[in-house]
Structure formats: C-alpha cells, structure tokens
Amino acid sequence: MTTITWIGLGHMGNPMSANLAKAGYDVRGHDVSAEAMAAARDRGVQTFDTLEEALQGADVVFTMLPKGEHARAVYLGDTGVIALAPKDALLIDSSTIDVETAEHLHRAAEEAGFRFVDAPVSGGISGAAAATLTFMVGGKPDVVEQARTFIEPMARKIVATGHAGTGQAAKIVNNMMLFICLEACAEGSVLADRLGLDPQVFWDIASVSSGNSWALQTWYPVPGIVDSAAANKNFEATFSAVLAAKDAGLALMAGEQTGVQLPAARLVAEKLQQLIDEGLGDKDCSLITKYAAPDGKI
Ligand code: NAD
C-alpha cells in the first residue's frame, strides 16, 4: 500500500488528508497542534507526535503549512523532511508561499536527490471537503505527472503551470483577484442593504449577473445567504485574516519586484492588516466588510 505523510493538519490539511485516507491510502499525519492531530484522527488519519515518526515509510509527503517560514522550517535543516524522509519519496508542497522560498525548496530537494513540486490549491475549505480543489503544479513535467495520481482524490482540476515556482506564482495572482472580489462583495453587500434591498433578493440577482464571482458564491459576507460563508458563524475563520494578509502581501511584493501597479490589492491588504491590528487576525478575512459599515451593521 502507498504510504502518504501529511504535515499540517489545519483548516485545509484536515479535509484534504481525510480525502486521501478515504481513497484508500495509508495516511500518516503530523502537526504541532495536538488539537489539529485529534481532529485528523477522527477522520481516518493516523497521527504521530514527531515529524521523524510520521515520515517513516513515506512514498509521498504532502505539506500544507501557513507561510514560507513554516515550509522552510519543515523541509530544511537536520530535523527537516529533506534530511529525514526516505530518498525516493515524492515531495509535494501545497502551502501558499512566496516564489523565492518555493524555488529554494525545489533546489534543496533536488540537490538531496528528491523529486519536488510546488502545488498550491484554490477552492477554500468547502472545496477541500468536497474534493473539488484546483491544484496549480510547478516543477519538472515528469514529476508533475507523477504527483497527479496522488493529488487526484482531492481535486477537480490539476493544472501544470510550468517550471519550479510557477504554481505559487499562479496562486498569488489568483488570490489577489479573489481578495479584490471579496472587497467588492463587502462594499456591495452593505450598499445594497442601505439602499433598502433584501439581501437574498440582491444576491439572487448578482449571482446570475455581471457582479458574480467565486467570493460572492462562497464567502458572501451576510448571514443566512450562502451556507459556506463565515458570516453565518460570527466570522469564525474559514480563511483567516492573517493568512489572507500574507497572500495579499505576497502579491504586493511581486508587484514591487515587477514594477506592476496594484492599488486595489493594496487597499484590501490595508484592511486585512487593520483586522490584525485590532486583534481580529484569527477571524475570517470576510470580516473586512465591517469597514464598509462604520455603524457596525453587516
Ligand atoms: P491553518 O493555519 O489552519 O493550518 C496550518 C497548520 O500547519 C496548523 O494546524 C499548524 O499547527 C500547522 N503547522 C505550523 N507549523 C508546523 C510545523 N512546523 N510542523 C507541523 N505542523 C505545523 O491554515 P490553512 O487555512 O489550512 O492554510 C494552509 C495553507 O493553505 C496556507 O498557506 C493558506 O494560505 C493556504 N490556503 C488556505 C485556504 C483556506 O481557505 N483556508 C485556501 C487555499 C489555500
């Protein structure tokens, strides 16, 4: 039986690893959070307290970690995946991280004799649970093809993006567009309300009109309209403001490096940072809606 090690069992890693277990793989999970490991056990994933134990017998290693610094810590150094995993293991990083770190991990893995792809995802926790994620996979074409088999139980779409780091490049641009669409939903939902529109009536119109977007369909920031929206659960995170600010920051950094002007992305990044500054970084990113409604009524 193929053994898959899964590192990072959070909002996304939990349902994604559970789908691999459901597909019949032997899944060995590890997370620094005991709570995340307990939740993974409930869904058919064996868990291990140390990375070293989790990596035993791994044919494939997936990582789903918050930021580039976490990915570097997990892959590099004497106690990292590259030092400890079986040398023939295929390494797949699905975290959203900066292109430079992704390229660095590619080089470090290849120098140590590993196959590695950067394979970030889009689709949110609802897509992770429903196994309908889009994977953007960067790396050598033959390695991307090998990764496809193990990604399939979690995906609706798997796209080969090109050379090392291009999966992350695609993901950073995609998420920048998502957050700009979220800001449009935030402003639109409050304005529609203040103009006296029933929220359901307005959503029904926008969802089949030119105002439609993935953000509108999945994260619409008004309670009682879209099942998957954090607005239904007091903005408990499905995608935290901290992670969203990280992604918006990656886009702004890429804009600076390439000389591209990104005023809309900058505006959303500032609002996400405002949530963090108010101590609301663990809340859902769609809570930026409150800045469109200074009277507090979302
Ligand atoms: P999360 O914070 O819920 O999960 C990350 C997990 O990694 C946590 O459980 C944390 O304890 C664990 N972790 C951190 N350092 C570790 C280490 N050294 N060893 C083992 N485990 C460690 O985040 P998430 O929402 O699951 O997102 C994960 C990644 O996927 C991020 O890069 C995010 O940007 C991206 N992403 C998130 C969504 C979403 O909707 N939440 C959608 C697409 C992509």
Short mmCIF file of C-alpha atoms and ligand atoms in Angstrom, two decimals:
data_model
loop_
_atom_site.label_atom_id
_atom_site.label_comp_id
_atom_site.label_asym_id
_atom_site.label_seq_id
_atom_site.Cartn_x
_atom_site.Cartn_y
_atom_site.Cartn_z
CA MET A 1 0.00 0.00 0.00
CA THR A 2 1.22 3.52 -0.79
CA THR A 3 2.06 5.49 2.34
CA ILE A 4 1.41 9.23 2.36
CA THR A 5 2.76 11.51 5.08
CA TRP A 6 0.72 14.68 5.62
CA ILE A 7 2.26 17.60 7.52
CA GLY A 8 -0.02 20.49 8.55
CA LEU A 9 -3.49 19.29 9.53
CA GLY A 10 -5.26 22.67 9.79
CA HIS A 11 -8.35 24.05 8.07
CA MET A 12 -7.22 22.74 4.68
CA GLY A 13 -4.88 19.87 5.62
CA ASN A 14 -7.56 18.16 7.70
CA PRO A 15 -10.16 17.58 4.95
CA MET A 16 -7.51 17.09 2.25
CA SER A 17 -5.66 14.34 4.15
CA ALA A 18 -9.02 12.78 5.08
CA ASN A 19 -9.87 12.50 1.38
CA LEU A 20 -6.61 10.64 0.75
CA ALA A 21 -7.42 8.26 3.62
CA LYS A 22 -10.90 7.80 2.14
CA ALA A 23 -9.29 6.96 -1.22
CA GLY A 24 -7.53 4.03 0.48
CA TYR A 25 -4.05 5.44 1.13
CA ASP A 26 -2.25 4.81 4.38
CA VAL A 27 -2.04 8.41 5.67
CA ARG A 28 0.42 9.32 8.44
CA GLY A 29 -0.25 12.84 9.77
CA HIS A 30 1.75 15.28 11.85
CA ASP A 31 1.04 18.78 13.20
CA VAL A 32 2.49 20.85 16.02
CA SER A 33 -1.07 21.36 17.29
CA ALA A 34 -2.48 18.50 19.39
CA GLU A 35 -5.97 19.77 18.60
CA ALA A 36 -5.35 19.53 14.83
CA MET A 37 -4.00 15.99 15.25
CA ALA A 38 -7.05 14.91 17.26
CA ALA A 39 -9.38 16.29 14.57
CA ALA A 40 -7.40 14.39 11.90
CA ARG A 41 -7.63 11.10 13.83
CA ASP A 42 -11.41 11.50 13.87
CA ARG A 43 -11.27 11.46 10.05
CA GLY A 44 -9.17 8.34 9.49
CA VAL A 45 -5.64 9.76 9.58
CA GLN A 46 -3.06 8.12 11.87
CA THR A 47 -1.10 10.80 13.71
CA PHE A 48 2.45 10.95 15.06
CA ASP A 49 3.96 13.31 17.61
CA THR A 50 7.22 13.77 15.70
CA LEU A 51 7.98 14.53 12.08
CA GLU A 52 10.52 11.69 12.05
CA GLU A 53 7.91 9.08 13.01
CA ALA A 54 5.36 10.46 10.56
CA LEU A 55 7.89 10.19 7.71
CA GLN A 56 8.64 6.50 8.26
CA GLY A 57 7.99 4.54 5.05
CA ALA A 58 6.66 7.59 3.21
CA ASP A 59 6.23 7.17 -0.56
CA VAL A 60 4.75 10.67 -0.84
CA VAL A 61 4.96 13.67 1.50
CA PHE A 62 2.41 16.50 1.37
CA THR A 63 2.85 19.73 3.32
CA MET A 64 0.00 22.22 3.98
CA LEU A 65 1.56 24.91 6.17
CA PRO A 66 0.72 28.57 6.82
CA LYS A 67 3.68 30.52 5.39
CA GLY A 68 7.07 30.28 3.67
CA GLU A 69 8.89 30.39 7.02
CA HIS A 70 6.96 27.29 8.19
CA ALA A 71 7.72 25.48 4.93
CA ARG A 72 11.44 26.27 5.29
CA ALA A 73 11.40 25.06 8.91
CA VAL A 74 9.67 21.79 7.98
CA TYR A 75 11.76 20.96 4.88
CA LEU A 76 15.25 22.24 5.72
CA GLY A 77 17.87 21.56 8.38
CA ASP A 78 18.94 18.41 10.22
CA THR A 79 15.44 17.70 11.51
CA GLY A 80 13.56 18.55 8.32
CA VAL A 81 11.80 16.48 5.67
CA ILE A 82 14.78 16.58 3.28
CA ALA A 83 17.06 15.15 5.97
CA LEU A 84 14.61 12.57 7.31
CA ALA A 85 12.30 11.31 4.52
CA PRO A 86 13.08 8.16 2.50
CA LYS A 87 15.13 9.34 -0.52
CA ASP A 88 12.67 8.02 -3.11
CA ALA A 89 9.72 9.92 -1.60
CA LEU A 90 7.88 12.38 -3.83
CA LEU A 91 7.58 15.77 -2.05
CA ILE A 92 4.51 17.96 -2.70
CA ASP A 93 4.15 21.37 -1.05
CA SER A 94 0.55 22.63 -1.21
CA SER A 95 1.02 25.61 1.13
CA THR A 96 0.70 29.09 -0.38
CA ILE A 97 4.18 30.63 -0.06
CA ASP A 98 6.46 33.12 -1.83
CA VAL A 99 8.01 32.10 -5.13
CA GLU A 100 11.56 32.55 -3.81
CA THR A 101 11.02 30.05 -0.98
CA ALA A 102 9.38 27.61 -3.39
CA GLU A 103 12.39 27.84 -5.74
CA HIS A 104 14.75 27.39 -2.81
CA LEU A 105 12.90 24.25 -1.67
CA HIS A 106 12.97 22.86 -5.23
CA ARG A 107 16.76 23.32 -5.34
CA ALA A 108 17.38 21.91 -1.85
CA ALA A 109 15.18 18.87 -2.53
CA GLU A 110 16.74 18.16 -5.92
CA GLU A 111 20.30 18.53 -4.60
CA ALA A 112 19.44 15.88 -2.00
CA GLY A 113 18.05 13.57 -4.72
CA PHE A 114 14.31 14.14 -4.14
CA ARG A 115 11.51 14.87 -6.61
CA PHE A 116 9.61 18.04 -5.58
CA VAL A 117 6.66 20.06 -6.87
CA ASP A 118 5.03 23.28 -5.64
CA ALA A 119 1.29 22.57 -5.74
CA PRO A 120 -0.82 25.26 -4.06
CA VAL A 121 -4.59 25.00 -4.20
CA SER A 122 -7.69 27.10 -4.71
CA GLY A 123 -11.23 26.31 -3.57
CA GLY A 124 -11.28 27.04 0.16
CA ILE A 125 -12.23 24.64 2.93
CA SER A 126 -15.51 23.84 1.20
CA GLY A 127 -13.54 22.74 -1.90
CA ALA A 128 -11.12 20.80 0.31
CA ALA A 129 -14.02 18.94 1.96
CA ALA A 130 -15.78 18.25 -1.34
CA ALA A 131 -12.52 17.21 -3.10
CA THR A 132 -13.09 19.88 -5.76
CA LEU A 133 -9.88 21.87 -5.35
CA THR A 134 -7.89 23.34 -8.23
CA PHE A 135 -4.19 22.44 -7.94
CA MET A 136 -1.55 24.59 -9.68
CA VAL A 137 1.54 22.43 -10.02
CA GLY A 138 5.04 23.72 -10.83
CA GLY A 139 8.10 21.57 -11.45
CA LYS A 140 9.65 19.16 -13.93
CA PRO A 141 6.94 17.80 -16.28
CA ASP A 142 7.58 14.13 -15.43
CA VAL A 143 7.43 14.84 -11.69
CA VAL A 144 4.23 16.86 -12.10
CA GLU A 145 2.72 13.84 -13.89
CA GLN A 146 3.81 11.53 -11.04
CA ALA A 147 2.23 13.89 -8.49
CA ARG A 148 -1.08 13.93 -10.40
CA THR A 149 -2.05 10.41 -9.22
CA PHE A 150 -1.82 11.37 -5.54
CA ILE A 151 -3.47 14.76 -6.00
CA GLU A 152 -6.48 13.38 -7.89
CA PRO A 153 -8.56 12.24 -4.83
CA MET A 154 -8.60 15.89 -3.65
CA ALA A 155 -9.03 17.73 -6.94
CA ARG A 156 -11.48 18.74 -9.61
CA LYS A 157 -8.76 20.33 -11.72
CA ILE A 158 -4.99 19.84 -11.84
CA VAL A 159 -3.05 22.32 -13.96
CA ALA A 160 0.65 22.01 -14.82
CA THR A 161 1.88 25.63 -14.59
CA GLY A 162 5.46 25.22 -15.85
CA HIS A 163 8.87 25.37 -14.19
CA ALA A 164 9.66 25.43 -10.44
CA GLY A 165 7.73 28.11 -8.52
CA THR A 166 5.09 28.80 -11.19
CA GLY A 167 2.38 27.03 -9.16
CA GLN A 168 2.96 29.64 -6.43
CA ALA A 169 3.05 32.48 -8.98
CA ALA A 170 -0.38 31.42 -10.31
CA LYS A 171 -1.77 31.08 -6.79
CA ILE A 172 -0.54 34.51 -5.67
CA VAL A 173 -2.16 36.25 -8.65
CA ASN A 174 -5.38 34.22 -8.26
CA ASN A 175 -5.70 35.12 -4.58
CA MET A 176 -5.02 38.78 -5.23
CA MET A 177 -8.01 38.72 -7.60
CA LEU A 178 -10.09 36.83 -5.01
CA PHE A 179 -9.46 39.44 -2.29
CA ILE A 180 -10.33 42.27 -4.66
CA CYS A 181 -13.61 40.41 -5.44
CA LEU A 182 -14.17 39.96 -1.69
CA GLU A 183 -13.78 43.70 -1.18
CA ALA A 184 -16.37 44.20 -3.95
CA CYS A 185 -18.77 41.86 -2.09
CA ALA A 186 -18.08 43.65 1.20
CA GLU A 187 -18.84 47.09 -0.21
CA GLY A 188 -21.70 45.81 -2.41
CA SER A 189 -23.48 43.90 0.35
CA VAL A 190 -23.53 46.91 2.69
CA LEU A 191 -24.52 49.39 -0.03
CA ALA A 192 -27.34 47.08 -1.22
CA ASP A 193 -28.63 46.90 2.35
CA ARG A 194 -28.50 50.66 2.88
CA LEU A 195 -30.37 51.15 -0.40
CA GLY A 196 -33.18 49.03 1.06
CA LEU A 197 -32.62 45.83 -0.91
CA ASP A 198 -33.42 42.48 0.69
CA PRO A 199 -30.02 40.66 0.91
CA GLN A 200 -31.37 37.43 -0.62
CA VAL A 201 -33.04 39.31 -3.48
CA PHE A 202 -29.82 41.19 -4.23
CA TRP A 203 -27.66 38.04 -4.00
CA ASP A 204 -30.04 36.18 -6.35
CA ILE A 205 -29.60 38.97 -8.89
CA ALA A 206 -25.81 39.39 -8.57
CA SER A 207 -25.22 35.62 -8.67
CA VAL A 208 -26.65 35.44 -12.21
CA SER A 209 -25.41 38.87 -13.30
CA SER A 210 -22.14 40.60 -14.04
CA GLY A 211 -21.44 41.11 -10.31
CA ASN A 212 -20.98 37.35 -9.85
CA SER A 213 -17.70 35.90 -8.51
CA TRP A 214 -16.36 32.95 -6.51
CA ALA A 215 -16.28 35.26 -3.47
CA LEU A 216 -19.98 36.05 -3.94
CA GLN A 217 -20.86 32.37 -4.37
CA THR A 218 -18.81 31.10 -1.43
CA TRP A 219 -17.96 33.89 1.01
CA TYR A 220 -20.83 36.40 0.65
CA PRO A 221 -20.41 38.32 3.92
CA VAL A 222 -24.04 38.48 5.05
CA PRO A 223 -25.51 35.84 7.41
CA GLY A 224 -28.07 33.42 6.03
CA ILE A 225 -27.34 33.76 2.31
CA VAL A 226 -24.51 31.31 1.42
CA ASP A 227 -24.06 28.14 3.52
CA SER A 228 -20.24 28.14 3.32
CA ALA A 229 -19.84 31.80 4.37
CA ALA A 230 -18.08 32.64 7.65
CA ALA A 231 -20.75 35.34 8.19
CA ASN A 232 -23.08 32.52 9.35
CA LYS A 233 -20.75 31.67 12.25
CA ASN A 234 -19.82 35.07 13.64
CA PHE A 235 -16.91 35.25 11.15
CA GLU A 236 -15.12 32.23 12.64
CA ALA A 237 -12.28 31.68 10.15
CA THR A 238 -12.59 29.57 7.05
CA PHE A 239 -9.66 31.62 5.70
CA SER A 240 -8.13 33.71 8.44
CA ALA A 241 -7.30 37.40 8.05
CA VAL A 242 -3.69 36.55 8.93
CA LEU A 243 -3.36 34.11 6.02
CA ALA A 244 -5.22 36.42 3.65
CA ALA A 245 -2.93 39.33 4.62
CA LYS A 246 0.03 37.05 3.95
CA ASP A 247 -1.26 36.28 0.43
CA ALA A 248 -2.09 39.91 -0.33
CA GLY A 249 1.41 40.82 0.87
CA LEU A 250 2.93 38.22 -1.49
CA ALA A 251 1.09 39.89 -4.39
CA LEU A 252 2.29 43.36 -3.35
CA MET A 253 5.86 42.07 -3.07
CA ALA A 254 5.57 40.54 -6.55
CA GLY A 255 4.19 43.87 -7.83
CA GLU A 256 7.19 45.72 -6.44
CA GLN A 257 9.60 43.22 -7.98
CA THR A 258 7.98 43.50 -11.41
CA GLY A 259 7.02 47.21 -11.39
CA VAL A 260 3.28 46.42 -11.68
CA GLN A 261 0.89 48.91 -10.01
CA LEU A 262 -1.63 47.19 -7.70
CA PRO A 263 -3.76 49.88 -5.97
CA ALA A 264 -6.82 47.66 -5.42
CA ALA A 265 -4.71 44.88 -3.89
CA ARG A 266 -3.00 47.45 -1.64
CA LEU A 267 -6.38 48.69 -0.38
CA VAL A 268 -7.52 45.17 0.60
CA ALA A 269 -4.13 44.41 2.17
CA GLU A 270 -4.52 47.51 4.37
CA LYS A 271 -7.98 46.41 5.53
CA LEU A 272 -6.75 42.90 6.33
CA GLN A 273 -3.88 44.44 8.31
CA GLN A 274 -6.41 46.62 10.14
CA LEU A 275 -8.23 43.45 11.29
CA ILE A 276 -4.93 42.05 12.57
CA ASP A 277 -4.10 45.34 14.35
CA GLU A 278 -7.49 45.17 16.07
CA GLY A 279 -6.69 41.66 17.37
CA LEU A 280 -9.02 40.02 14.82
CA GLY A 281 -6.37 38.23 12.76
CA ASP A 282 -7.79 34.80 13.61
CA LYS A 283 -11.23 35.81 12.35
CA ASP A 284 -12.31 35.27 8.77
CA CYS A 285 -10.93 37.60 6.10
CA SER A 286 -14.51 38.43 5.01
CA LEU A 287 -14.83 40.46 8.22
CA ILE A 288 -13.27 43.34 6.23
CA THR A 289 -16.95 44.01 5.44
CA LYS A 290 -17.16 45.85 8.76
CA TYR A 291 -15.05 48.69 7.33
CA ALA A 292 -17.79 49.36 4.75
CA ALA A 293 -20.29 49.64 7.62
CA PRO A 294 -18.90 52.01 10.25
CA ASP A 295 -22.20 51.73 12.15
CA GLY A 296 -21.26 48.05 12.69
CA LYS A 297 -24.35 46.60 10.97
CA ILE A 298 -23.24 43.96 8.47
P1 NAD B 1 -4.10 26.60 9.20
O1 NAD B 1 -3.34 27.62 9.99
O2 NAD B 1 -5.49 26.23 9.56
O3 NAD B 1 -3.25 25.22 9.15
C1 NAD B 1 -1.85 25.16 9.11
C2 NAD B 1 -1.41 24.05 10.06
O4 NAD B 1 0.02 23.92 9.98
C3 NAD B 1 -1.77 24.34 11.53
O5 NAD B 1 -2.56 23.28 12.05
C4 NAD B 1 -0.40 24.45 12.20
O6 NAD B 1 -0.41 23.97 13.54
C5 NAD B 1 0.44 23.58 11.29
N1 NAD B 1 1.88 23.82 11.43
C6 NAD B 1 2.54 25.00 11.52
N2 NAD B 1 3.87 24.79 11.65
C7 NAD B 1 4.04 23.45 11.65
C8 NAD B 1 5.19 22.61 11.77
N3 NAD B 1 6.43 23.11 11.92
N4 NAD B 1 5.02 21.27 11.74
C9 NAD B 1 3.77 20.74 11.61
N5 NAD B 1 2.64 21.48 11.50
C10 NAD B 1 2.78 22.82 11.52
O7 NAD B 1 -4.03 27.10 7.68
P2 NAD B 1 -4.96 26.63 6.46
O8 NAD B 1 -6.13 27.52 6.35
O9 NAD B 1 -5.11 25.15 6.49
O10 NAD B 1 -3.98 27.03 5.25
C11 NAD B 1 -2.80 26.28 4.95
C12 NAD B 1 -2.19 26.85 3.67
O11 NAD B 1 -3.14 26.74 2.60
C13 NAD B 1 -1.83 28.33 3.78
O12 NAD B 1 -0.66 28.58 3.06
C14 NAD B 1 -3.03 29.03 3.14
O13 NAD B 1 -2.68 30.30 2.61
C15 NAD B 1 -3.40 28.04 2.06
N6 NAD B 1 -4.82 28.04 1.64
C16 NAD B 1 -5.82 28.22 2.55
C17 NAD B 1 -7.14 28.22 2.12
C18 NAD B 1 -8.30 28.41 3.08
O14 NAD B 1 -9.42 28.65 2.61
N7 NAD B 1 -8.10 28.27 4.38
C19 NAD B 1 -7.44 28.01 0.76
C20 NAD B 1 -6.39 27.78 -0.14
C21 NAD B 1 -5.08 27.80 0.33
#
